[in-house]
Short mmCIF file of C-alpha atoms in Angstrom, two decimals:
data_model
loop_
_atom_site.label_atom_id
_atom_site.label_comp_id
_atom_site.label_asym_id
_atom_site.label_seq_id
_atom_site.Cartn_x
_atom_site.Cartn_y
_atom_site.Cartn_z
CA UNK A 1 117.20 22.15 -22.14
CA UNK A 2 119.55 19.90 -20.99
CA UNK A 3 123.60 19.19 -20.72
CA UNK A 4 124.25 22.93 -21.65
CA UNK A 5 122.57 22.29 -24.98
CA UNK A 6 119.75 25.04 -26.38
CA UNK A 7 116.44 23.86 -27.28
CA UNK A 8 114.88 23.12 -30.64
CA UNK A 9 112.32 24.72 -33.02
CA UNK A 10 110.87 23.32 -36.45
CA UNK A 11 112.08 25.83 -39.90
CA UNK A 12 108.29 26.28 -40.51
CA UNK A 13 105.32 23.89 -40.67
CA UNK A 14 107.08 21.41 -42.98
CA UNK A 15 110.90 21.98 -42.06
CA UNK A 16 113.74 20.14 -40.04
CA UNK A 17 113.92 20.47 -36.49
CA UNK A 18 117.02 23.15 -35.96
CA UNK A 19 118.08 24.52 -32.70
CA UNK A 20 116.82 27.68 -31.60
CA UNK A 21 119.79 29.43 -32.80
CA UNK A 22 121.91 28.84 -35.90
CA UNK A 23 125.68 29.93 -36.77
CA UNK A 24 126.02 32.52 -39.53
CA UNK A 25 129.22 31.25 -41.21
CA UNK A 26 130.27 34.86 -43.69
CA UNK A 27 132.45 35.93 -41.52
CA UNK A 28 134.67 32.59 -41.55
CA UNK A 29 136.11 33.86 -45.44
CA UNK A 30 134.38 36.76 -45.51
CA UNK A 31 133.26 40.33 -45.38
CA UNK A 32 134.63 40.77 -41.77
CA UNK A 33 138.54 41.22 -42.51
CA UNK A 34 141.21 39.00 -41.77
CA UNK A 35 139.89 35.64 -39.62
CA UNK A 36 141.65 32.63 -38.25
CA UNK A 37 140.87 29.15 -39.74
CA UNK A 38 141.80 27.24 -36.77
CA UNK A 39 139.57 28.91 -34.49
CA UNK A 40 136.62 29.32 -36.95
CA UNK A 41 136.92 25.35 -37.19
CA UNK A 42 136.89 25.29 -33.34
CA UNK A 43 133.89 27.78 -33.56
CA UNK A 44 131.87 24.78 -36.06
CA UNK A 45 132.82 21.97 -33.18
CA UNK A 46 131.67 23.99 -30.29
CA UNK A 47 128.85 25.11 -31.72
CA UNK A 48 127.08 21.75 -32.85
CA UNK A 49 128.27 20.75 -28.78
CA UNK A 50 125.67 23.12 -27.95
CA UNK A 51 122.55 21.98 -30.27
CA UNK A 52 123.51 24.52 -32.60
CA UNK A 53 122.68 22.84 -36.08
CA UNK A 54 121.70 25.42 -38.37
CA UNK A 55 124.79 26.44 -40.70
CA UNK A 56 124.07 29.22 -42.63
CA UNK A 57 126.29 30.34 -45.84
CA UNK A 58 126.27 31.30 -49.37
CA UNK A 59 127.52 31.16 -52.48
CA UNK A 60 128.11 34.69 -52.57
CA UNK A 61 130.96 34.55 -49.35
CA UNK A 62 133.93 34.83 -50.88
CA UNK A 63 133.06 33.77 -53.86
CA UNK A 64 131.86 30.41 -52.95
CA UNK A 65 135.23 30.22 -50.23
CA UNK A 66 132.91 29.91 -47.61
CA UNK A 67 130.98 26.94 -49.37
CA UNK A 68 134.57 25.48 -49.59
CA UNK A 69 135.88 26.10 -45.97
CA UNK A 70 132.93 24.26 -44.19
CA UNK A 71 132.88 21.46 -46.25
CA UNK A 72 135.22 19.10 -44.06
CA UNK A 73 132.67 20.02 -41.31
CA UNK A 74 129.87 18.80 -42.75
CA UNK A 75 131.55 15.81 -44.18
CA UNK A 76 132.16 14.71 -40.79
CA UNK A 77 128.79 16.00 -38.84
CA UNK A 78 126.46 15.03 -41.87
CA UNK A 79 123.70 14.03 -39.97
CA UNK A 80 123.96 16.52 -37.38
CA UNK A 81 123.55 19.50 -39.18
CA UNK A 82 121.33 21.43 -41.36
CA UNK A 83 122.99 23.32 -44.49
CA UNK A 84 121.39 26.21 -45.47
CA UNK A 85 122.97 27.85 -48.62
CA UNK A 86 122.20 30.69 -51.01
CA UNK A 87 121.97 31.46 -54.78
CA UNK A 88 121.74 34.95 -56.90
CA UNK A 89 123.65 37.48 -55.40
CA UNK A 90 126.99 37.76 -56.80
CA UNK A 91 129.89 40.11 -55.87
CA UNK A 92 132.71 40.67 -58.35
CA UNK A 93 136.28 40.18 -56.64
CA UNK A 94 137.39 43.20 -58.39
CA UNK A 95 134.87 45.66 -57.04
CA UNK A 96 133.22 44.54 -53.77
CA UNK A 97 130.78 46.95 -53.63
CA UNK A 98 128.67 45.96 -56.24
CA UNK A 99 126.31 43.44 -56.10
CA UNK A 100 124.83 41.50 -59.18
CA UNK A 101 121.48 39.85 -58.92
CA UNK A 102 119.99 37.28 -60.78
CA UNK A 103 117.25 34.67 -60.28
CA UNK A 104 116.64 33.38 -63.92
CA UNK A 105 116.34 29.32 -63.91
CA UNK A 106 119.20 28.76 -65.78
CA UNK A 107 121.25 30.45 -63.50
CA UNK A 108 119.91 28.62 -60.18
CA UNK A 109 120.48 25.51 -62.10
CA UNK A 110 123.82 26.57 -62.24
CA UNK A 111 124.27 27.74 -58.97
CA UNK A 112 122.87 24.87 -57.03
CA UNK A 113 125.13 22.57 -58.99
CA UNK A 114 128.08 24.59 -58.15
CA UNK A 115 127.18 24.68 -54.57
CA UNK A 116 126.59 21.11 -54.22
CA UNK A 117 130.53 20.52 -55.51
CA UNK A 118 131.85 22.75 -53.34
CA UNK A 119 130.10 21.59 -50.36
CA UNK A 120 130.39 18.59 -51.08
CA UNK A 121 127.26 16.75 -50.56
CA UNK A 122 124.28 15.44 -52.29
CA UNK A 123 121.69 17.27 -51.23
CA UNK A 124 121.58 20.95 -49.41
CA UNK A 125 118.94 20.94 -46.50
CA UNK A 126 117.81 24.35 -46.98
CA UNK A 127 118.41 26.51 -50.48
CA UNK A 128 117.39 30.27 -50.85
CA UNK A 129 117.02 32.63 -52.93
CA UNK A 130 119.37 35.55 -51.51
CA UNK A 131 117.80 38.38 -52.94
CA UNK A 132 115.09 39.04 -55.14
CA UNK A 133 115.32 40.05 -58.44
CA UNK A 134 112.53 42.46 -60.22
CA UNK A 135 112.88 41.59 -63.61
CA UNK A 136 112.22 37.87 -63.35
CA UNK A 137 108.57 37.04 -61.95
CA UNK A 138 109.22 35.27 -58.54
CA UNK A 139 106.94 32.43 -59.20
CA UNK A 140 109.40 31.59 -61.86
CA UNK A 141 112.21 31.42 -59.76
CA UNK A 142 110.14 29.61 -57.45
CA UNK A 143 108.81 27.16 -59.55
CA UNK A 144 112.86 25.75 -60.75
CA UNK A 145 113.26 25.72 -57.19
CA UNK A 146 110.62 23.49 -56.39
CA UNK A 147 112.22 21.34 -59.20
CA UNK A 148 115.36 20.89 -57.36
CA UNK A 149 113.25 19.20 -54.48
CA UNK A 150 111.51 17.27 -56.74
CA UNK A 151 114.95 16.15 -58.52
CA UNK A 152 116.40 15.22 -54.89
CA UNK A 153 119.29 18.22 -54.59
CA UNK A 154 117.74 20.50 -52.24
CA UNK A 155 115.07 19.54 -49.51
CA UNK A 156 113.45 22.80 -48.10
CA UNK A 157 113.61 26.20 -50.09
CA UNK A 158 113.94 29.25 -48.59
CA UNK A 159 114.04 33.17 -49.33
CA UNK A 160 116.29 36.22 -48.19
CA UNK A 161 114.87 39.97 -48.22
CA UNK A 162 111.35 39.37 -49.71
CA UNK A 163 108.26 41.17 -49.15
CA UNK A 164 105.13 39.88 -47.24
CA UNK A 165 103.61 40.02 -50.57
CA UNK A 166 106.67 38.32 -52.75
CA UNK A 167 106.53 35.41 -50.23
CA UNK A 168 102.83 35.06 -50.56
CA UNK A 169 102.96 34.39 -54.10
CA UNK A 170 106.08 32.11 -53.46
CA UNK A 171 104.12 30.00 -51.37
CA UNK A 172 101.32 29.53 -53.81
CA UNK A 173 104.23 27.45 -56.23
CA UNK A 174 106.04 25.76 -53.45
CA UNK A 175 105.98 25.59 -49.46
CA UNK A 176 108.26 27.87 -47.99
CA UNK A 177 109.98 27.19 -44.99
CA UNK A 178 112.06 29.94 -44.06
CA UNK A 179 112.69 33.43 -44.77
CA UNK A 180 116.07 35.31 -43.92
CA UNK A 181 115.83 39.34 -43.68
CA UNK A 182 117.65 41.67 -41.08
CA UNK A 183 115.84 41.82 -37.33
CA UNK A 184 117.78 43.15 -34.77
CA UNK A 185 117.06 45.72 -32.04
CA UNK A 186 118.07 48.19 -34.59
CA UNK A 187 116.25 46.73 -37.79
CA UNK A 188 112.63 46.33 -37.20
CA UNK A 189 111.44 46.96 -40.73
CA UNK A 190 110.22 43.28 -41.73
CA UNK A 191 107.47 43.28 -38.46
CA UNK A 192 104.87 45.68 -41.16
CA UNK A 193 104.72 43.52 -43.61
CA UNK A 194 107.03 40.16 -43.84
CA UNK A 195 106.57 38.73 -40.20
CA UNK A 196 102.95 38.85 -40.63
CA UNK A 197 103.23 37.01 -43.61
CA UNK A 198 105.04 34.57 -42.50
CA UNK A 199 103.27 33.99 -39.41
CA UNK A 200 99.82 33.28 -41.84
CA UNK A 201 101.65 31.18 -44.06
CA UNK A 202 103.35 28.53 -41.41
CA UNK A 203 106.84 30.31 -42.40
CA UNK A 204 110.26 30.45 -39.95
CA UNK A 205 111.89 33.56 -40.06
CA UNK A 206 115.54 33.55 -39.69
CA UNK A 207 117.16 36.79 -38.49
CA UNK A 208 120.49 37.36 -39.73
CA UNK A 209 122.31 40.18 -37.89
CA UNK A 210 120.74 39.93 -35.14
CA UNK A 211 123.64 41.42 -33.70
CA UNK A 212 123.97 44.32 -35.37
CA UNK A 213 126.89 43.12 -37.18
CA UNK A 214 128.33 43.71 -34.10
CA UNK A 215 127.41 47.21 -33.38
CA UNK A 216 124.63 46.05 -30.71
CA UNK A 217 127.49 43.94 -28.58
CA UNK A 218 130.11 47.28 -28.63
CA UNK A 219 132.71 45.90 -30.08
CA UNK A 220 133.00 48.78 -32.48
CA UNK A 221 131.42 52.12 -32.14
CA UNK A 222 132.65 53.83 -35.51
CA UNK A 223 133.56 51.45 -38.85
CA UNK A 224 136.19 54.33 -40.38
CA UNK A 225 137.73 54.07 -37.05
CA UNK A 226 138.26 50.74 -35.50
CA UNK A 227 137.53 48.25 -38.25
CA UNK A 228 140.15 47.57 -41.40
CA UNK A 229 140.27 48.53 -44.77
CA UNK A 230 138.27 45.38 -46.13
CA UNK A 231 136.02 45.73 -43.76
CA UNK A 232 132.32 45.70 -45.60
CA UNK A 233 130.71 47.69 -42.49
CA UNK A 234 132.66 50.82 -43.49
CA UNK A 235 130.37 50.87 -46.64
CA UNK A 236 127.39 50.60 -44.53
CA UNK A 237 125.95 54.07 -43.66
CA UNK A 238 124.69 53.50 -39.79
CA UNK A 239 128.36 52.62 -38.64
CA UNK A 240 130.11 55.43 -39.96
CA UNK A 241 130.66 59.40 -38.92
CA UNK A 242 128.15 61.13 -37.53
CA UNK A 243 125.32 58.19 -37.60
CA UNK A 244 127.66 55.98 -35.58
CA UNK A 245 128.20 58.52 -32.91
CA UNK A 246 124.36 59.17 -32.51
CA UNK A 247 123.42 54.76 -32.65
CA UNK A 248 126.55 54.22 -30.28
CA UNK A 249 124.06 56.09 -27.74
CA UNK A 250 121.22 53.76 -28.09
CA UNK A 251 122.97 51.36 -26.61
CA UNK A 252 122.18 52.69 -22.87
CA UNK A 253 118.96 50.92 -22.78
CA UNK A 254 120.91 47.46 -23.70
CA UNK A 255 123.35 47.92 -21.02
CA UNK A 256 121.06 48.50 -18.00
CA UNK A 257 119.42 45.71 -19.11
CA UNK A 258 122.64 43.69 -19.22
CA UNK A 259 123.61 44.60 -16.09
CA UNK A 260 120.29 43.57 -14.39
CA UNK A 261 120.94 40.17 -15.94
CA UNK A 262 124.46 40.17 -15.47
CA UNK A 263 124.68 39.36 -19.19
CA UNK A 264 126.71 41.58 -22.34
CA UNK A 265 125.07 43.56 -24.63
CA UNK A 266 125.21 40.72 -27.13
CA UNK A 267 123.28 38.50 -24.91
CA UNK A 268 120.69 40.79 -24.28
CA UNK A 269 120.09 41.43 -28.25
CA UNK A 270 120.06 38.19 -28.62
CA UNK A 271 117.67 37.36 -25.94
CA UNK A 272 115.19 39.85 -27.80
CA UNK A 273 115.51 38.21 -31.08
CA UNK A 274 114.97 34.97 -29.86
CA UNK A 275 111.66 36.27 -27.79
CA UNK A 276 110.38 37.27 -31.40
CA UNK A 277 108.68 33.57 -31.50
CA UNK A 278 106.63 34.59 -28.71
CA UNK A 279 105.78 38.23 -29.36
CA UNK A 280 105.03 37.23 -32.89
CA UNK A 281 103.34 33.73 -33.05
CA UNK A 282 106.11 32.10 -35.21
CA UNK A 283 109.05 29.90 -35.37
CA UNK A 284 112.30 32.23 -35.26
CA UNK A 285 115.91 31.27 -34.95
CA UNK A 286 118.46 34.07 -35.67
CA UNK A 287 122.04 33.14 -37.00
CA UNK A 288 124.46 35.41 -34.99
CA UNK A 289 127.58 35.46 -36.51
CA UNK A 290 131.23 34.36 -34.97
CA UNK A 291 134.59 32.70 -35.43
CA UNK A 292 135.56 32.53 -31.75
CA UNK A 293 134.63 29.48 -29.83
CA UNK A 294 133.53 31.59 -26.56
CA UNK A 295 131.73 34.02 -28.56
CA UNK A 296 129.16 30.92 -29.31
CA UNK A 297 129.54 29.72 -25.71
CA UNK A 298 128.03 33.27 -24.94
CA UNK A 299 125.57 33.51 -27.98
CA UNK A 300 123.81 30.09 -26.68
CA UNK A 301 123.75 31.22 -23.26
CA UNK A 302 121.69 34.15 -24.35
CA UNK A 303 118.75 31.50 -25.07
CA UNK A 304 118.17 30.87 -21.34
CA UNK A 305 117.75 34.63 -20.76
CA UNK A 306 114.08 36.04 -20.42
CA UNK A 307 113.95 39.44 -20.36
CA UNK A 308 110.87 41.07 -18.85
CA UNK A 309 107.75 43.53 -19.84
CA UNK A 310 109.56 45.98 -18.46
CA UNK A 311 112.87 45.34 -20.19
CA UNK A 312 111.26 44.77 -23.46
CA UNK A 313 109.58 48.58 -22.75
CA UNK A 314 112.74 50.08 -22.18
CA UNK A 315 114.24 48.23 -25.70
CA UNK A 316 111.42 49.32 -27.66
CA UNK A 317 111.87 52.59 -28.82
CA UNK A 318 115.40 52.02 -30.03
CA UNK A 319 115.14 50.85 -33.83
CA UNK A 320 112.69 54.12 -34.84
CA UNK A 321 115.86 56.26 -33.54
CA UNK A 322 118.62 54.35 -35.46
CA UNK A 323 120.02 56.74 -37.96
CA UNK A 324 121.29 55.41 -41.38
CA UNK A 325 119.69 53.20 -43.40
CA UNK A 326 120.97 49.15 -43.03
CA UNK A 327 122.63 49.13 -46.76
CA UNK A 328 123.74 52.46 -48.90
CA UNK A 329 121.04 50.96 -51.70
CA UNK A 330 118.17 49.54 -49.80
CA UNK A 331 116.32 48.33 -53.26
CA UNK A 332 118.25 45.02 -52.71
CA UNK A 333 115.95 44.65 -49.68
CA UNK A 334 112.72 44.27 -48.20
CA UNK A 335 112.23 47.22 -47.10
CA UNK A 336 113.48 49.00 -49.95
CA UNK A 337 110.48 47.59 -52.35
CA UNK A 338 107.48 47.30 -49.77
#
């Protein structure tokens, strides 16, 4: 690594070449309560400064807002950056908490045209399929995604929240060259089935929340109590009464380790996603989320930290003592249908 700028990884056997870590966009128009457009734009600039080229978003943020909001970025940074974008999961203004999923071709058709408007470009680098579901055979979702490639508006295909089996027969209809689930220190689910998977098949695997949504950094110790109203964490059961009092104190671990390093608890997190590729075989490159220009200063830093066989030890244990499932209905993930 050189000039302050993080190294780079291939998005599986076939993909682009991406920088180690990518920028999870949501929280720009979404999800996170009220954010600053200014400074999320500064967030975009800073991060591509630092070989950060992954962009991760979906249609689903805000409604397609978030599509929308980084498309003056792209337009200028074009060939700098990889857009990764999402179809199938849809969330009705009206009632937040409810999720409608669909993955029939008609509706990807759809979708990817939609995204390409708002975006504004051609072609999307990376297009997934941001949840799975049941009731349409996945090779048949699979199979109108591999005719987008073919037709020239998408150039890699991804998935979000499959199972090591589900991406296996994905693979058979088109090459794969990422999938996107949960990992943190506190979300360790994917490793039984979905990481081997991927591993066998030449597959990245891109953490999202690798942060915790911010729980593993300490920026909030109880949703109900420090975050606002539209706040989406307070409708996620780990964060809240009794189960955030009990995770807040699995954080010890992280901090002695941060000290030794003289690093923050997001760092450190961070640090252990990223040393994933190593314990695991594979390409990985999480997608920490931010709209503050320092916070990505920091996130990219945490890609020069090495944390020890020792260190990792002392880590280990904390994701089987996490209390509280990640979502209140888990069937919309992985781990819910392995």
């Amino acid at each position: 690594m050189t000039d302050g700028r993080i190294p780079t990884t291939r998005l599986g056997d076939d993909g682009p070449e991406v920088g180690v870590q990518g920028l999870g966009c949501m929280g720009m128009s979404f999800g996170y309560g009220p954010s600053d457009a200014d400074a999320s734009r500064a967030t975009l600039e800073r991060a591509l400064e630092l070989g950060v080229t992954l962009y991760d978003t979906a249609d689903a943020y805000g409604a397609g807002e978030n599509e929308r909001f980084l498309a003056p970025f792209f337009a200028a940074h074009r060939d700098e950056v990889v857009i990764a974008t999402k179809f199938a999961l849809s969330i009705p203004p009206d009632d937040p908490a409810k999720r409608i999923i669909r993955n029939d071709p008609p509706y990807v058709r759809r979708s990817v045209e939609a995204s390409l408007d708002r975006l504004g470009v051609d072609v999307i680098d990376l297009y997934y399929m941001h949840r799975r579901d049941v009731n349409v055979p996945i090779e048949e979702t699979v199979a109108v995604m591999a005719d987008l490639v073919r037709e020239g508006k998408v150039k890699h295909l991804g998935l979000s929240e499959v199972t090591g089996d589900e991406l296996r027969a994905a693979q058979a209809v088109h090459p794969i060259a990422a999938v996107q689930s949960e990992w943190s220190l506190f979300s360790r689910d994917i490793e039984a089935g979905v990481v081997p998977a991927a591993r066998e098949l030449g597959v990245a695997l891109v953490p999202y929340s690798p942060l915790g949504r911010g729980f593993l950094t300490g920026s909030f110790a109880n949703a109900d109590q420090d975050l606002t109203a539209d706040d989406f964490r307070r409708r996620q059961p780990r964060f809240t009464g009794d189960n955030a009092e009990a995770n807040a104190a699995l954080l010890d671990p992280v901090r002695a380790v941060a000290e030794a390093h003289d690093a923050t608890l997001g760092q450190i997190a961070l640090a252990w996603a990223q040393q994933r590729a190593q314990a695991h075989g594979l390409p990985v490159i999480p997608i920490p989320g931010t709209r503050r220009p320092t916070r990505v200063e920091e996130n990219a830093a945490a890609t020069r930290i090495v944390l020890t066989p020792d260190e990792l030890s002392s880590l280990e244990p904390i994701a089987e003592k996490v209390s509280g499932d990640r979502y209140a209905d888990m069937t919309f993930t992985s781990a819910g249908r392995e």
